[in-house]
Structure formats: C-alpha cells, structure tokens
Coordinates of N, CA and C in Angstrom, one line a residue:
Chain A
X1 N -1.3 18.0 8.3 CA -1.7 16.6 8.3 C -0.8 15.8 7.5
X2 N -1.2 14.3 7.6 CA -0.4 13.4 7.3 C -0.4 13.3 5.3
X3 N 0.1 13.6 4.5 CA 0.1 13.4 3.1 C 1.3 13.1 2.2
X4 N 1.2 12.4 1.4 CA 2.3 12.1 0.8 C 2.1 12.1 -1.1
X5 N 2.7 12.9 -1.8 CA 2.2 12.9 -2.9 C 3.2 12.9 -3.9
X6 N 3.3 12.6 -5.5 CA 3.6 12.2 -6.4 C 3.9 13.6 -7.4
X7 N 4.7 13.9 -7.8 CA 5.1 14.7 -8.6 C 4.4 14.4 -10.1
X8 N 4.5 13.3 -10.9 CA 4.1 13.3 -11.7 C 3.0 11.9 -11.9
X9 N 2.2 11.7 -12.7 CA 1.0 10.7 -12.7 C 1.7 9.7 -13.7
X10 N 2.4 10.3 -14.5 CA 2.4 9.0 -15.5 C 4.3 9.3 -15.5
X11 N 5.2 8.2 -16.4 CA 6.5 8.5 -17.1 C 6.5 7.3 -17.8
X12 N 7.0 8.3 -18.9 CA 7.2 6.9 -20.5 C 8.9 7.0 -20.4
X13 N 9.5 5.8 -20.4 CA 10.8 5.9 -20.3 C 11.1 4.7 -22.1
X14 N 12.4 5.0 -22.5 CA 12.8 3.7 -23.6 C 13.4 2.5 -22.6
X15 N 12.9 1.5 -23.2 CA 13.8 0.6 -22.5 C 15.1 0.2 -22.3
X16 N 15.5 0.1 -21.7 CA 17.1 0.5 -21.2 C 17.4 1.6 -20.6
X17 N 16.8 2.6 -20.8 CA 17.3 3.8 -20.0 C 16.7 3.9 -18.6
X18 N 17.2 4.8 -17.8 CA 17.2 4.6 -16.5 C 15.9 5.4 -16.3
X19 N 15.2 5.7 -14.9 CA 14.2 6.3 -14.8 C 14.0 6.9 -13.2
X20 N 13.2 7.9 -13.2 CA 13.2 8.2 -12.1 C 12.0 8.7 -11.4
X21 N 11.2 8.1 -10.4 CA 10.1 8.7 -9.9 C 10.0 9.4 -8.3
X22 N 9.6 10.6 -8.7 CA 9.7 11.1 -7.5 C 8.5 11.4 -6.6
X23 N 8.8 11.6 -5.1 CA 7.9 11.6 -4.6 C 7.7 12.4 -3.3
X24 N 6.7 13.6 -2.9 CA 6.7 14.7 -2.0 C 6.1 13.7 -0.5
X25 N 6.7 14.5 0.3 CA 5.5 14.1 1.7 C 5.8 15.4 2.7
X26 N 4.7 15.1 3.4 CA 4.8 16.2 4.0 C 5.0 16.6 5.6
X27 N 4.9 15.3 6.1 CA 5.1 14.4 7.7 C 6.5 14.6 8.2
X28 N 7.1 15.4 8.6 CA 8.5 15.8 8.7 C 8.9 14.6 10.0
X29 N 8.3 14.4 10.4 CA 8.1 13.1 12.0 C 8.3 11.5 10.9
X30 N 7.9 11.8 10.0 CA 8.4 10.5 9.5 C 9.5 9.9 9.4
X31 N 9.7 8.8 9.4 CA 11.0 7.9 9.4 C 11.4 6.8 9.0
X32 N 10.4 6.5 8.1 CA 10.4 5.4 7.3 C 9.4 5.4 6.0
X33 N 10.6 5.1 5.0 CA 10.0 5.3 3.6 C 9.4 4.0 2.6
X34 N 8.7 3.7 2.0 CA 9.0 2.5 0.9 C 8.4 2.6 -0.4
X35 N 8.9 2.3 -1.1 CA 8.4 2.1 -2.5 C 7.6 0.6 -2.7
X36 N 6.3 1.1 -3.2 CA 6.2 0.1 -4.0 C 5.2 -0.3 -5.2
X37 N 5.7 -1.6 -5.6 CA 5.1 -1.9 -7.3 C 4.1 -2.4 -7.3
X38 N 3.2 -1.7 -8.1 CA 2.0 -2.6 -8.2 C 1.4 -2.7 -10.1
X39 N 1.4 -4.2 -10.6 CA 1.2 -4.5 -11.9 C -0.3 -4.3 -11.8
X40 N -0.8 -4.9 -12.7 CA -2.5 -4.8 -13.1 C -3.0 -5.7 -12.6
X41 N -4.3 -5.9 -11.9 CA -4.6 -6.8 -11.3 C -3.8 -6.9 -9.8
X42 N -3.0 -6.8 -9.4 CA -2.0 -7.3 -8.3 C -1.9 -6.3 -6.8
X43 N -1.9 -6.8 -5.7 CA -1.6 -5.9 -5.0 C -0.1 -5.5 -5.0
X44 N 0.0 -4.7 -4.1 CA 1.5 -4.0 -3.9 C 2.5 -4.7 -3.7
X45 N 4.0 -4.6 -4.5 CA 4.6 -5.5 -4.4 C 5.8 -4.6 -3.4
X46 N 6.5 -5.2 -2.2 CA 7.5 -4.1 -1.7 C 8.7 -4.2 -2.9
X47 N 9.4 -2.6 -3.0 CA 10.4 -2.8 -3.9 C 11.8 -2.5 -3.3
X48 N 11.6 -1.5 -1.8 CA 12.2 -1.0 -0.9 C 12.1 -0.1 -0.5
X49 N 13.2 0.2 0.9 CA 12.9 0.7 1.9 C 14.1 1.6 2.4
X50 N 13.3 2.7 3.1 CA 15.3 3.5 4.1 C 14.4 4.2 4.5
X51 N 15.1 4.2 5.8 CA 15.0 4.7 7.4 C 15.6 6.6 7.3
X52 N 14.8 7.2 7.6 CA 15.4 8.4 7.9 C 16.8 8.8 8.4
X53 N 17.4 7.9 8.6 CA 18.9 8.2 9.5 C 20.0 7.8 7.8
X54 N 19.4 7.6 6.8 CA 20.2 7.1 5.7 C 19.6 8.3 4.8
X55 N 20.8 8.5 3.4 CA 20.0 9.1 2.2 C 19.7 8.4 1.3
X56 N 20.5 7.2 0.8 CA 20.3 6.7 -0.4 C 20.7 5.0 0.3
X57 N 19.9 4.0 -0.1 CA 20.0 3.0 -0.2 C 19.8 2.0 -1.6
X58 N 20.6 1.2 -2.1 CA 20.7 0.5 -3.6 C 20.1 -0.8 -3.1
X59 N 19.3 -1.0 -4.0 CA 19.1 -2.6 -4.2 C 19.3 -3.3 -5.5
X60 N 19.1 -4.1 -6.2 CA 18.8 -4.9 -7.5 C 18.2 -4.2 -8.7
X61 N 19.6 -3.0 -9.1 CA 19.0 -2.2 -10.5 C 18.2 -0.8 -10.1
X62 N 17.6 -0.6 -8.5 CA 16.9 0.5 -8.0 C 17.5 0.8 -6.7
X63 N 17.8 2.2 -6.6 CA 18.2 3.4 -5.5 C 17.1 3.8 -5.2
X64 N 16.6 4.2 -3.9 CA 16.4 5.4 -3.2 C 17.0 6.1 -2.6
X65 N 16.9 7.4 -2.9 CA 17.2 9.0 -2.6 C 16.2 9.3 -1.5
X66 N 16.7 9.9 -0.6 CA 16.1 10.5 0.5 C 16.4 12.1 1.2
X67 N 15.7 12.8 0.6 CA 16.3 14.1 1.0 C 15.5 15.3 2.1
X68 N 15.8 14.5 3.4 CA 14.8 15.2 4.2 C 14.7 16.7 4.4
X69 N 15.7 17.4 4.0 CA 15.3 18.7 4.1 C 14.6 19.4 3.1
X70 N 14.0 18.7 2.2 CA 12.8 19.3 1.1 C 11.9 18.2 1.5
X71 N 12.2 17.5 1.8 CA 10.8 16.0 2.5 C 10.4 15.5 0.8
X72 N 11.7 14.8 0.1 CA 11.7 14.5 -1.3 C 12.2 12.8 -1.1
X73 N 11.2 12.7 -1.5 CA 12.1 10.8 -1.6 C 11.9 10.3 -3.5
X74 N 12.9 9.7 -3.8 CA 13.2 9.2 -5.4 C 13.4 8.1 -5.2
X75 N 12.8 7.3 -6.6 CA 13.2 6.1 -7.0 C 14.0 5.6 -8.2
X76 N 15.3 5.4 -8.3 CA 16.1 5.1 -9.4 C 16.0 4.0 -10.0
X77 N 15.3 3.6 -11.4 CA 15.3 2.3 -12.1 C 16.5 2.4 -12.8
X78 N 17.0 1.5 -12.6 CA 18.7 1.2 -13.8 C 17.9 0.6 -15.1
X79 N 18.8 1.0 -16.3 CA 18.1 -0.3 -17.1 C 16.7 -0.7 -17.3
X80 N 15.6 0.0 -17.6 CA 14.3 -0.5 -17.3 C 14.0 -1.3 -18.2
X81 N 12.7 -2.4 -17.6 CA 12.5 -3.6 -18.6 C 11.7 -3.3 -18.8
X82 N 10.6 -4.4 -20.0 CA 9.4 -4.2 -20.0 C 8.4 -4.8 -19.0
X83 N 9.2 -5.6 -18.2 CA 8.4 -6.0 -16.9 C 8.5 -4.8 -15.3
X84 N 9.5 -3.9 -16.1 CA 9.0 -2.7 -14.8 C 7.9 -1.9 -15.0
X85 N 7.0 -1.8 -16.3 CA 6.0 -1.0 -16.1 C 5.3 -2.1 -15.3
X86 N 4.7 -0.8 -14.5 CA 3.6 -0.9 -13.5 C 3.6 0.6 -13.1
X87 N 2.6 0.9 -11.7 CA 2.4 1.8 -10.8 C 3.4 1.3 -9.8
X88 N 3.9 2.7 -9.6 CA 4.6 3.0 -8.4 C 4.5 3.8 -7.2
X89 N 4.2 3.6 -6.2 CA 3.9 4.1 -5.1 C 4.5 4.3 -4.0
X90 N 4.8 5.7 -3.3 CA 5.5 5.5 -1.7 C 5.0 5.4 -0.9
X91 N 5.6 5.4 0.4 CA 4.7 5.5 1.2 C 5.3 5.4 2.4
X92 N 4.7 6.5 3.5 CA 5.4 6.7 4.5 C 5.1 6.4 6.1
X93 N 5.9 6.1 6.5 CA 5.4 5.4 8.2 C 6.0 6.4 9.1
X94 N 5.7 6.7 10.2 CA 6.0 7.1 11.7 C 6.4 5.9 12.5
X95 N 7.3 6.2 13.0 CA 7.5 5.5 14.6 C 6.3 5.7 15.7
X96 N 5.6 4.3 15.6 CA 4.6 4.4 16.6 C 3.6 4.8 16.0
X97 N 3.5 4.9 14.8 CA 2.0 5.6 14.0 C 1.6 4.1 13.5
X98 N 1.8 3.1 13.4 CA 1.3 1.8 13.0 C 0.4 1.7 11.9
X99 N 1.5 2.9 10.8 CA -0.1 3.0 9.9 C 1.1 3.4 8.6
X100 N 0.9 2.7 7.1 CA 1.5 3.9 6.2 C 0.4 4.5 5.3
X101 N 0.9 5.5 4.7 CA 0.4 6.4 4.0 C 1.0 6.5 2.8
X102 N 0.0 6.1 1.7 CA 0.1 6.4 0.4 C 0.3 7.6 -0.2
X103 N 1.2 7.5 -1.1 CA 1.0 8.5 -2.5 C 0.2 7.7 -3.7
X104 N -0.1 9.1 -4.4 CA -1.0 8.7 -5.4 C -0.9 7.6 -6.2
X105 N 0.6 7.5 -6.7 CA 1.0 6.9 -7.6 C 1.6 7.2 -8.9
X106 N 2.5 6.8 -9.7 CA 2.8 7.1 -10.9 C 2.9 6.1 -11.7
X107 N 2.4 6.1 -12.8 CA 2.6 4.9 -13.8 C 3.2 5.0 -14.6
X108 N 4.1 3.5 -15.0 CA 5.7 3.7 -15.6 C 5.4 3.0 -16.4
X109 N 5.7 3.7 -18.2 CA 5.3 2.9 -19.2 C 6.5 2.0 -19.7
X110 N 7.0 1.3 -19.9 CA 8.5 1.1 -20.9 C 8.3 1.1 -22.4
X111 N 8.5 1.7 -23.2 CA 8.5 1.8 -24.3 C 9.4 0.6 -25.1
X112 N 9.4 0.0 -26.2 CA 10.2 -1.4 -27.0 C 11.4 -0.1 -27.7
Chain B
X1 N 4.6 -21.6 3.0 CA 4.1 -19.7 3.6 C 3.2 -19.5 2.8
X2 N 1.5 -19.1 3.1 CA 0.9 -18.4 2.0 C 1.1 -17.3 1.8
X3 N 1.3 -16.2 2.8 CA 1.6 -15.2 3.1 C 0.0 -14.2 3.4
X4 N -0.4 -13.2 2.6 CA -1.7 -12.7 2.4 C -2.8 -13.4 1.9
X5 N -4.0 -14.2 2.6 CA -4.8 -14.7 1.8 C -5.6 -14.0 2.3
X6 N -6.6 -13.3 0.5 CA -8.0 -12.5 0.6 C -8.6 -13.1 0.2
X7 N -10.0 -13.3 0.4 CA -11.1 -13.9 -0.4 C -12.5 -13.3 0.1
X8 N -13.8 -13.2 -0.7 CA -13.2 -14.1 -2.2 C -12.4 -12.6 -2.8
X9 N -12.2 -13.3 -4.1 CA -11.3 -12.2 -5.2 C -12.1 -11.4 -6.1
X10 N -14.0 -11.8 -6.0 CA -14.5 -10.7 -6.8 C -15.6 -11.3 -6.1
X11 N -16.7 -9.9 -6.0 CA -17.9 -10.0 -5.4 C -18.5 -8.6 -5.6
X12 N -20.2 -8.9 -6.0 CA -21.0 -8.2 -6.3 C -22.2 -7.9 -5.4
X13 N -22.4 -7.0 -5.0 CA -23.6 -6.9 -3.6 C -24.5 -6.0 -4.3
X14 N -25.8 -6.1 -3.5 CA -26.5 -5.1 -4.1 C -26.3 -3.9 -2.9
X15 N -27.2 -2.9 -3.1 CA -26.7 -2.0 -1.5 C -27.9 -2.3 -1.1
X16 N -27.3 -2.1 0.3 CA -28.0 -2.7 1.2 C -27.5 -3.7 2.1
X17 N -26.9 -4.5 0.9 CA -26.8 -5.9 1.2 C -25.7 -6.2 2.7
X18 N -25.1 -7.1 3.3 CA -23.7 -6.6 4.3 C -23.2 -7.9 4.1
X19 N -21.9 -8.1 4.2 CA -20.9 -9.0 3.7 C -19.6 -9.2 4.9
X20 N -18.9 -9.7 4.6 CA -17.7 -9.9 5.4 C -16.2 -10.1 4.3
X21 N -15.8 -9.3 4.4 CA -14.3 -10.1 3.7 C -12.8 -10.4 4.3
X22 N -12.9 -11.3 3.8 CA -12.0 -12.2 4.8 C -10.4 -11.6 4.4
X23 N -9.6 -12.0 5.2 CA -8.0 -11.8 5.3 C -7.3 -12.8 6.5
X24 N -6.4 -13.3 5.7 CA -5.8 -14.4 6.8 C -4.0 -14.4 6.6
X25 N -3.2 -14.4 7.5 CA -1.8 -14.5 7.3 C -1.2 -15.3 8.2
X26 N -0.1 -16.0 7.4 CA 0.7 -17.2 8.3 C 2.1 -17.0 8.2
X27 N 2.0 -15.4 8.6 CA 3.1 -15.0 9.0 C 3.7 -15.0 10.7
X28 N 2.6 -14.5 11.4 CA 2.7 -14.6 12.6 C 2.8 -13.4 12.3
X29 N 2.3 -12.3 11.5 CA 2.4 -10.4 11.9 C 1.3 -10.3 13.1
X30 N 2.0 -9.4 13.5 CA 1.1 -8.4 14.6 C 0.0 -7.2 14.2
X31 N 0.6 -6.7 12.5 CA 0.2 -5.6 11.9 C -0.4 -5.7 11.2
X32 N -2.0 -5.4 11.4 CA -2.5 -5.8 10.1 C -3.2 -4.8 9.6
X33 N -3.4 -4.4 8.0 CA -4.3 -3.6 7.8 C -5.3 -3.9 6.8
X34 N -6.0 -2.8 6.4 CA -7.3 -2.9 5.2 C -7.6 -1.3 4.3
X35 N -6.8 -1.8 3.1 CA -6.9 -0.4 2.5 C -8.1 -0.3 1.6
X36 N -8.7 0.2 1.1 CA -8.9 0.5 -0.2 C -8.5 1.3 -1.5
X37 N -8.4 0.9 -2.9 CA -7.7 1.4 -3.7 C -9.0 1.9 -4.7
X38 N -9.0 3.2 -5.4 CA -10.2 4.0 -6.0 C -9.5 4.2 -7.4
X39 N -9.8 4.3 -8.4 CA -8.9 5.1 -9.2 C -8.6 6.3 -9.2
X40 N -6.9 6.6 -9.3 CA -6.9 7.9 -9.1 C -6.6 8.2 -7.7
X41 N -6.7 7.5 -6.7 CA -6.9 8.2 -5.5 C -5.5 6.8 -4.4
X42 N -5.4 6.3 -5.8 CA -4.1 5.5 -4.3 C -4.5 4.6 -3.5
X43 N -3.9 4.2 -2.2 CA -4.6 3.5 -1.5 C -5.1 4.2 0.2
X44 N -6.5 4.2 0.7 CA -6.2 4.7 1.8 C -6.7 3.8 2.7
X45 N -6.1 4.1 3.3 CA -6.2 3.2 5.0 C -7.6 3.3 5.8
X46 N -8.1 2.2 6.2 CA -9.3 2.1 6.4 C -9.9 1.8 8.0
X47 N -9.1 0.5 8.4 CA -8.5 0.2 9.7 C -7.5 -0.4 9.9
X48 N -6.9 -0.3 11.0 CA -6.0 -1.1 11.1 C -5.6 -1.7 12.8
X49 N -5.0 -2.8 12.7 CA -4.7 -3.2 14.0 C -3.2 -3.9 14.2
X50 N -2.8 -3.7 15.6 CA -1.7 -3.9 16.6 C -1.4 -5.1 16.7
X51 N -2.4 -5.9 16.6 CA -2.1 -7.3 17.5 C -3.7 -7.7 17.8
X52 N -3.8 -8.5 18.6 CA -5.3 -9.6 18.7 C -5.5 -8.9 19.9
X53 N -7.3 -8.2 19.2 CA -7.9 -7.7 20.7 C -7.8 -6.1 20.1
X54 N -6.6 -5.9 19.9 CA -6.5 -4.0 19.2 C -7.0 -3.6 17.7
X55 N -7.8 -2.7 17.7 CA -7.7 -1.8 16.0 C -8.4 -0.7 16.6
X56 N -7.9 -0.3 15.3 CA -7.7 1.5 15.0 C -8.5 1.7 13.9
X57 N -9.2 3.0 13.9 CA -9.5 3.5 12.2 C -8.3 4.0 11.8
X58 N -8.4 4.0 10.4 CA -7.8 5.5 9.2 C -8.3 6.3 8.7
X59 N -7.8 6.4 7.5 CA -8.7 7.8 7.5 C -9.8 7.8 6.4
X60 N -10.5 6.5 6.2 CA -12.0 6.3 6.0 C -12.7 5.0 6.6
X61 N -12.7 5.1 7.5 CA -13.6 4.1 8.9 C -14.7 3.6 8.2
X62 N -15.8 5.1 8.0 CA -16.7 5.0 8.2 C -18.2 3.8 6.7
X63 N -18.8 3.2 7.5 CA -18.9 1.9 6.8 C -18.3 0.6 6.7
X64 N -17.5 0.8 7.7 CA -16.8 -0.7 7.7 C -16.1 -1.1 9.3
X65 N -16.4 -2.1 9.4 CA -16.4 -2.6 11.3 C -15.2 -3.7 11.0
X66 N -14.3 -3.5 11.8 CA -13.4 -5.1 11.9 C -13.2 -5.3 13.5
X67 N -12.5 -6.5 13.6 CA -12.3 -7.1 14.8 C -11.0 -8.1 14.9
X68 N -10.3 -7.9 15.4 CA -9.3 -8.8 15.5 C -8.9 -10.2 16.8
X69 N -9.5 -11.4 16.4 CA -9.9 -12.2 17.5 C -8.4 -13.2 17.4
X70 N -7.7 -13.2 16.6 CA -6.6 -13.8 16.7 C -5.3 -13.5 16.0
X71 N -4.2 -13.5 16.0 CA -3.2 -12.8 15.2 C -3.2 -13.0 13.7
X72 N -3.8 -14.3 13.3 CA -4.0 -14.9 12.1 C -5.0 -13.8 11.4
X73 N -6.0 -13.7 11.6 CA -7.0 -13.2 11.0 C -7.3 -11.7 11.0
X74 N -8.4 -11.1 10.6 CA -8.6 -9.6 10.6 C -9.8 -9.6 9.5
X75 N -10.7 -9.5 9.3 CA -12.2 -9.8 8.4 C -12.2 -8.5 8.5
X76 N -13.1 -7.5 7.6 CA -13.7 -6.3 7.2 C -14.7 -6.7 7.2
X77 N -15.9 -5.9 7.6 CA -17.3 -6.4 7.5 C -17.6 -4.9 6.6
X78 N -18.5 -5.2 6.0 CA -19.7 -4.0 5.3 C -21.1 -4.0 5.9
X79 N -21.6 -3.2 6.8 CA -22.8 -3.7 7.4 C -23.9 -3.4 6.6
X80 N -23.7 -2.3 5.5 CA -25.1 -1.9 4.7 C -24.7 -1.5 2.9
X81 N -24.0 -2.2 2.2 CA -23.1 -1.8 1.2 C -23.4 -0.7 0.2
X82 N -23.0 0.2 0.1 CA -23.1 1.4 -0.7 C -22.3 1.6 -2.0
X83 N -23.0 1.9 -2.8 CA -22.4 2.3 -4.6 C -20.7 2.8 -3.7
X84 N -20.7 3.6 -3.3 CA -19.6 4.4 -2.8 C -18.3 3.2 -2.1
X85 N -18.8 2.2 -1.7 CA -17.7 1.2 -1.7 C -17.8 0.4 -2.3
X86 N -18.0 0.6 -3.8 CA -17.1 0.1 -4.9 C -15.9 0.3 -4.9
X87 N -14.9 -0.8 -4.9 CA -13.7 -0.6 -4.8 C -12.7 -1.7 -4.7
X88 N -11.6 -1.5 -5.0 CA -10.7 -2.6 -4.6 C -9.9 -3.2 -3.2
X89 N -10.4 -3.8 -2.5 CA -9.8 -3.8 -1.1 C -8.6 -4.7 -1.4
X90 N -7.7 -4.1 -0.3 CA -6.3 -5.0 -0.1 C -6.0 -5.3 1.7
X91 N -5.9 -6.5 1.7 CA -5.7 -6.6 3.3 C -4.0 -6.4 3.4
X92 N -3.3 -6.3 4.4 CA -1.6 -5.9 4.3 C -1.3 -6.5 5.7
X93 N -0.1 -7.2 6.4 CA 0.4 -7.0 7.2 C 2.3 -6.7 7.3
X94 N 2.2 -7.2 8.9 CA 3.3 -6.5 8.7 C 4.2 -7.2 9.8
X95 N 5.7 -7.7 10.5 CA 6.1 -7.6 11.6 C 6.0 -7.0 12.3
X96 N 6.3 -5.6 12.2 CA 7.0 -4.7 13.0 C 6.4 -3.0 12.6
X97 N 5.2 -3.2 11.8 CA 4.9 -1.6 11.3 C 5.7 -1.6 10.2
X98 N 6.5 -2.4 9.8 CA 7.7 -1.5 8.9 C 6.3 -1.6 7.1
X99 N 7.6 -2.3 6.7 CA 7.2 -3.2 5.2 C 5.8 -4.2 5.2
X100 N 4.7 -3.6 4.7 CA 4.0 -4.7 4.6 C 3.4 -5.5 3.4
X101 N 3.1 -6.6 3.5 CA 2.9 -7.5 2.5 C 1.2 -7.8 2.5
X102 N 1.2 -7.3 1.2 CA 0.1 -7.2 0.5 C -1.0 -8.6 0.4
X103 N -1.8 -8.3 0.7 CA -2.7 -9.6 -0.4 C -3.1 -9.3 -2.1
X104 N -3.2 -10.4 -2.4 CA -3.8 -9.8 -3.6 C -5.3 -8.8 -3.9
X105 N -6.1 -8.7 -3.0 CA -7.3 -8.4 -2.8 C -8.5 -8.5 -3.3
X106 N -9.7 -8.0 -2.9 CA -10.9 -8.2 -3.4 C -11.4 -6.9 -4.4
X107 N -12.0 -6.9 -5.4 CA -12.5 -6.7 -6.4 C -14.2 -6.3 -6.0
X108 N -15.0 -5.6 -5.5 CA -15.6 -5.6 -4.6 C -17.2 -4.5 -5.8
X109 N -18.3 -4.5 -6.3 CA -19.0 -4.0 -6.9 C -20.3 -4.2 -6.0
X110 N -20.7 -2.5 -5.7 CA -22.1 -2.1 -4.8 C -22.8 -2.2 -6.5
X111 N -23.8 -2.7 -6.0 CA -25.2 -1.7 -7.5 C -26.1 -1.4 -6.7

C-alpha cells in the first residue's frame, strides 16, 4: 500500500549548522515528491518539489535528494535559523493518483 | 489572491451535533482536498476532488460527505459529530495534482 514515513520524529540542530531530514516511502509508482513546513498554528507551507526523472533539486538555502532505488527522499537546510523550526513533512503523489500522501513528520528544533 | 480560505477557524460541537465547514479558493484549482491532522499521526486525506461535479474518498471517508458544485468551493459536512473527529482540518488545492496550497484550517472540538 500507499505509505510514506519519517526516519526520525524530532532533530535539534545549532543554529547555523546545516540539517537534514529524511524521509522513507514506499510507492515505487510515485513521481512526485514535496516537502513541507508547517509552524504552530499554521497549515502546510510548500518548501519544494522534484519529479522522479531528477535526484537533487536546490532552492533558497534547501536541497532535495532523491534516491529512488532505496525509495529515500532528504531535505538539506543550509545555515538554519531560528525561524526554520517547525515540522517537516513529505509527501508523495502519483501520476493520476490526484491525491498526496503524508509522512508523519519531524520536528526541527534550532537551538541559539 | 486570497488563496485558501477556511472558516470558521475554531468550533466546538457537541456529538451528535452536524455542521458544515467551509473551504473556498480563488485560484481557479481544479484539485481540491480535505485533510485531517491528529497528533502524532500527520495528515490524512479524507476526500478529495478533480474538478466541479467529481470527488473521491481517502483513506478516512468515513463520517464526512462533500460535494463539489463549483470550482471555487468544496464544504466538508459532519453529519453526526463524534469525540473521534476532534481534530484539525486543513482544506488544500492544487493546479494540476502537483503542489498544493494549504488553508490555514479549522480547529474543530467533538464533546
């Protein structure tokens, strides 16, 4: 079945150093990944995205890694602030599945 | 653009009771959905729909009816509210299935 899950529930990182959250699925048919943030109170914010025909796509301070032959997707924070704590969440779509699927989540503390 | 609007943003029912919660977007998405978030448990997918006229369940339907009468809209109904859907709902759409954009959501307490 369709599942996608989180390696670890929580990570305390120092601020400024980099971080990394990883994340299992198990949908080999999937083809589309995304990360995203969610603070307290807030719904989900998108943080990004890559398409199964890519491994790693960079945005603004954050990479995803995409490694389909373990069905492992990562998220790289550069530099973390104190406004990156929050929960982090993936989440995976099908072509033609019109639907994504959550991981549990991990919560990212920043330390001062 | 408002993008996701849920309302209201906190509501208390008794069980029993049945409600409607609203979701509106002026995006012009086709994709819309209705998650719920539990602690602990993520968010899961509840229903969801294609376009005006279509929806689908996920993978917990059960206790909650929608309908989609225009692209704009997508309402969740609760027909009999249960301790058990205590929870936080989030409405989401989308373009194209890809990336979707969240509402902020409802805040939702059965007693």
């Amino acid at each position: 079945g369709e599942s996608v899950g989180l390696h670890l529930p929580t990570l305390s990182v120092q601020e400024g150093d980099n971080s990394i959250i990883n994340c299992a699925y198990s949908n080999s048919a999937s083809d589309y990944f995304i990360w995203y943030k969610q603070e307290s109170g807030k719904g989900p914010q998108f943080i990004i995205d890559i398409r199964s025909n890519m491994d790693k796509r960079q945005g603004q301070r954050v990479t995803v890694l995409l490694n389909k032959t373990v069905k492992h997707l990562s998220l790289q924070i550069a530099a973390t602030q104190p406004g990156d704590s929050a929960v982090y969440f993936c989440a995976e779509n099908t072509e033609g599945a019109q639907k994504l699927v959550f991981g549990q989540g991990t919560r990212l503390t920043i330390n001062p | 653009n408002a993008g996701v609007t849920q309302t209201p943003k906190f509501q208390v029912l008794k069980t029993g009771q049945s409600m409607t919660l609203q979701c509106a977007q002026d995006m012009n998405h086709e994709y819309m959905s209705w998650y719920r978030q539990d602690p602990g448990m993520g968010l899961r997918l509840i229903h969801y729909s294609v376009g005006a006229g279509i929806t689908d369940q996920g993978e917990v339907p059960n206790g909650y009816n929608v309908s989609r009468s225009t692209t704009e809209d997508f309402p969740l109904r609760l027909l009999s509210a249960a301790p058990s859907q205590t929870s936080v709902y989030f409405c989401a759409s989308s373009y194209s299935g890809g990336a979707y954009t969240f509402g902020s959501g409802t805040r939702l307490t059965v007693v």
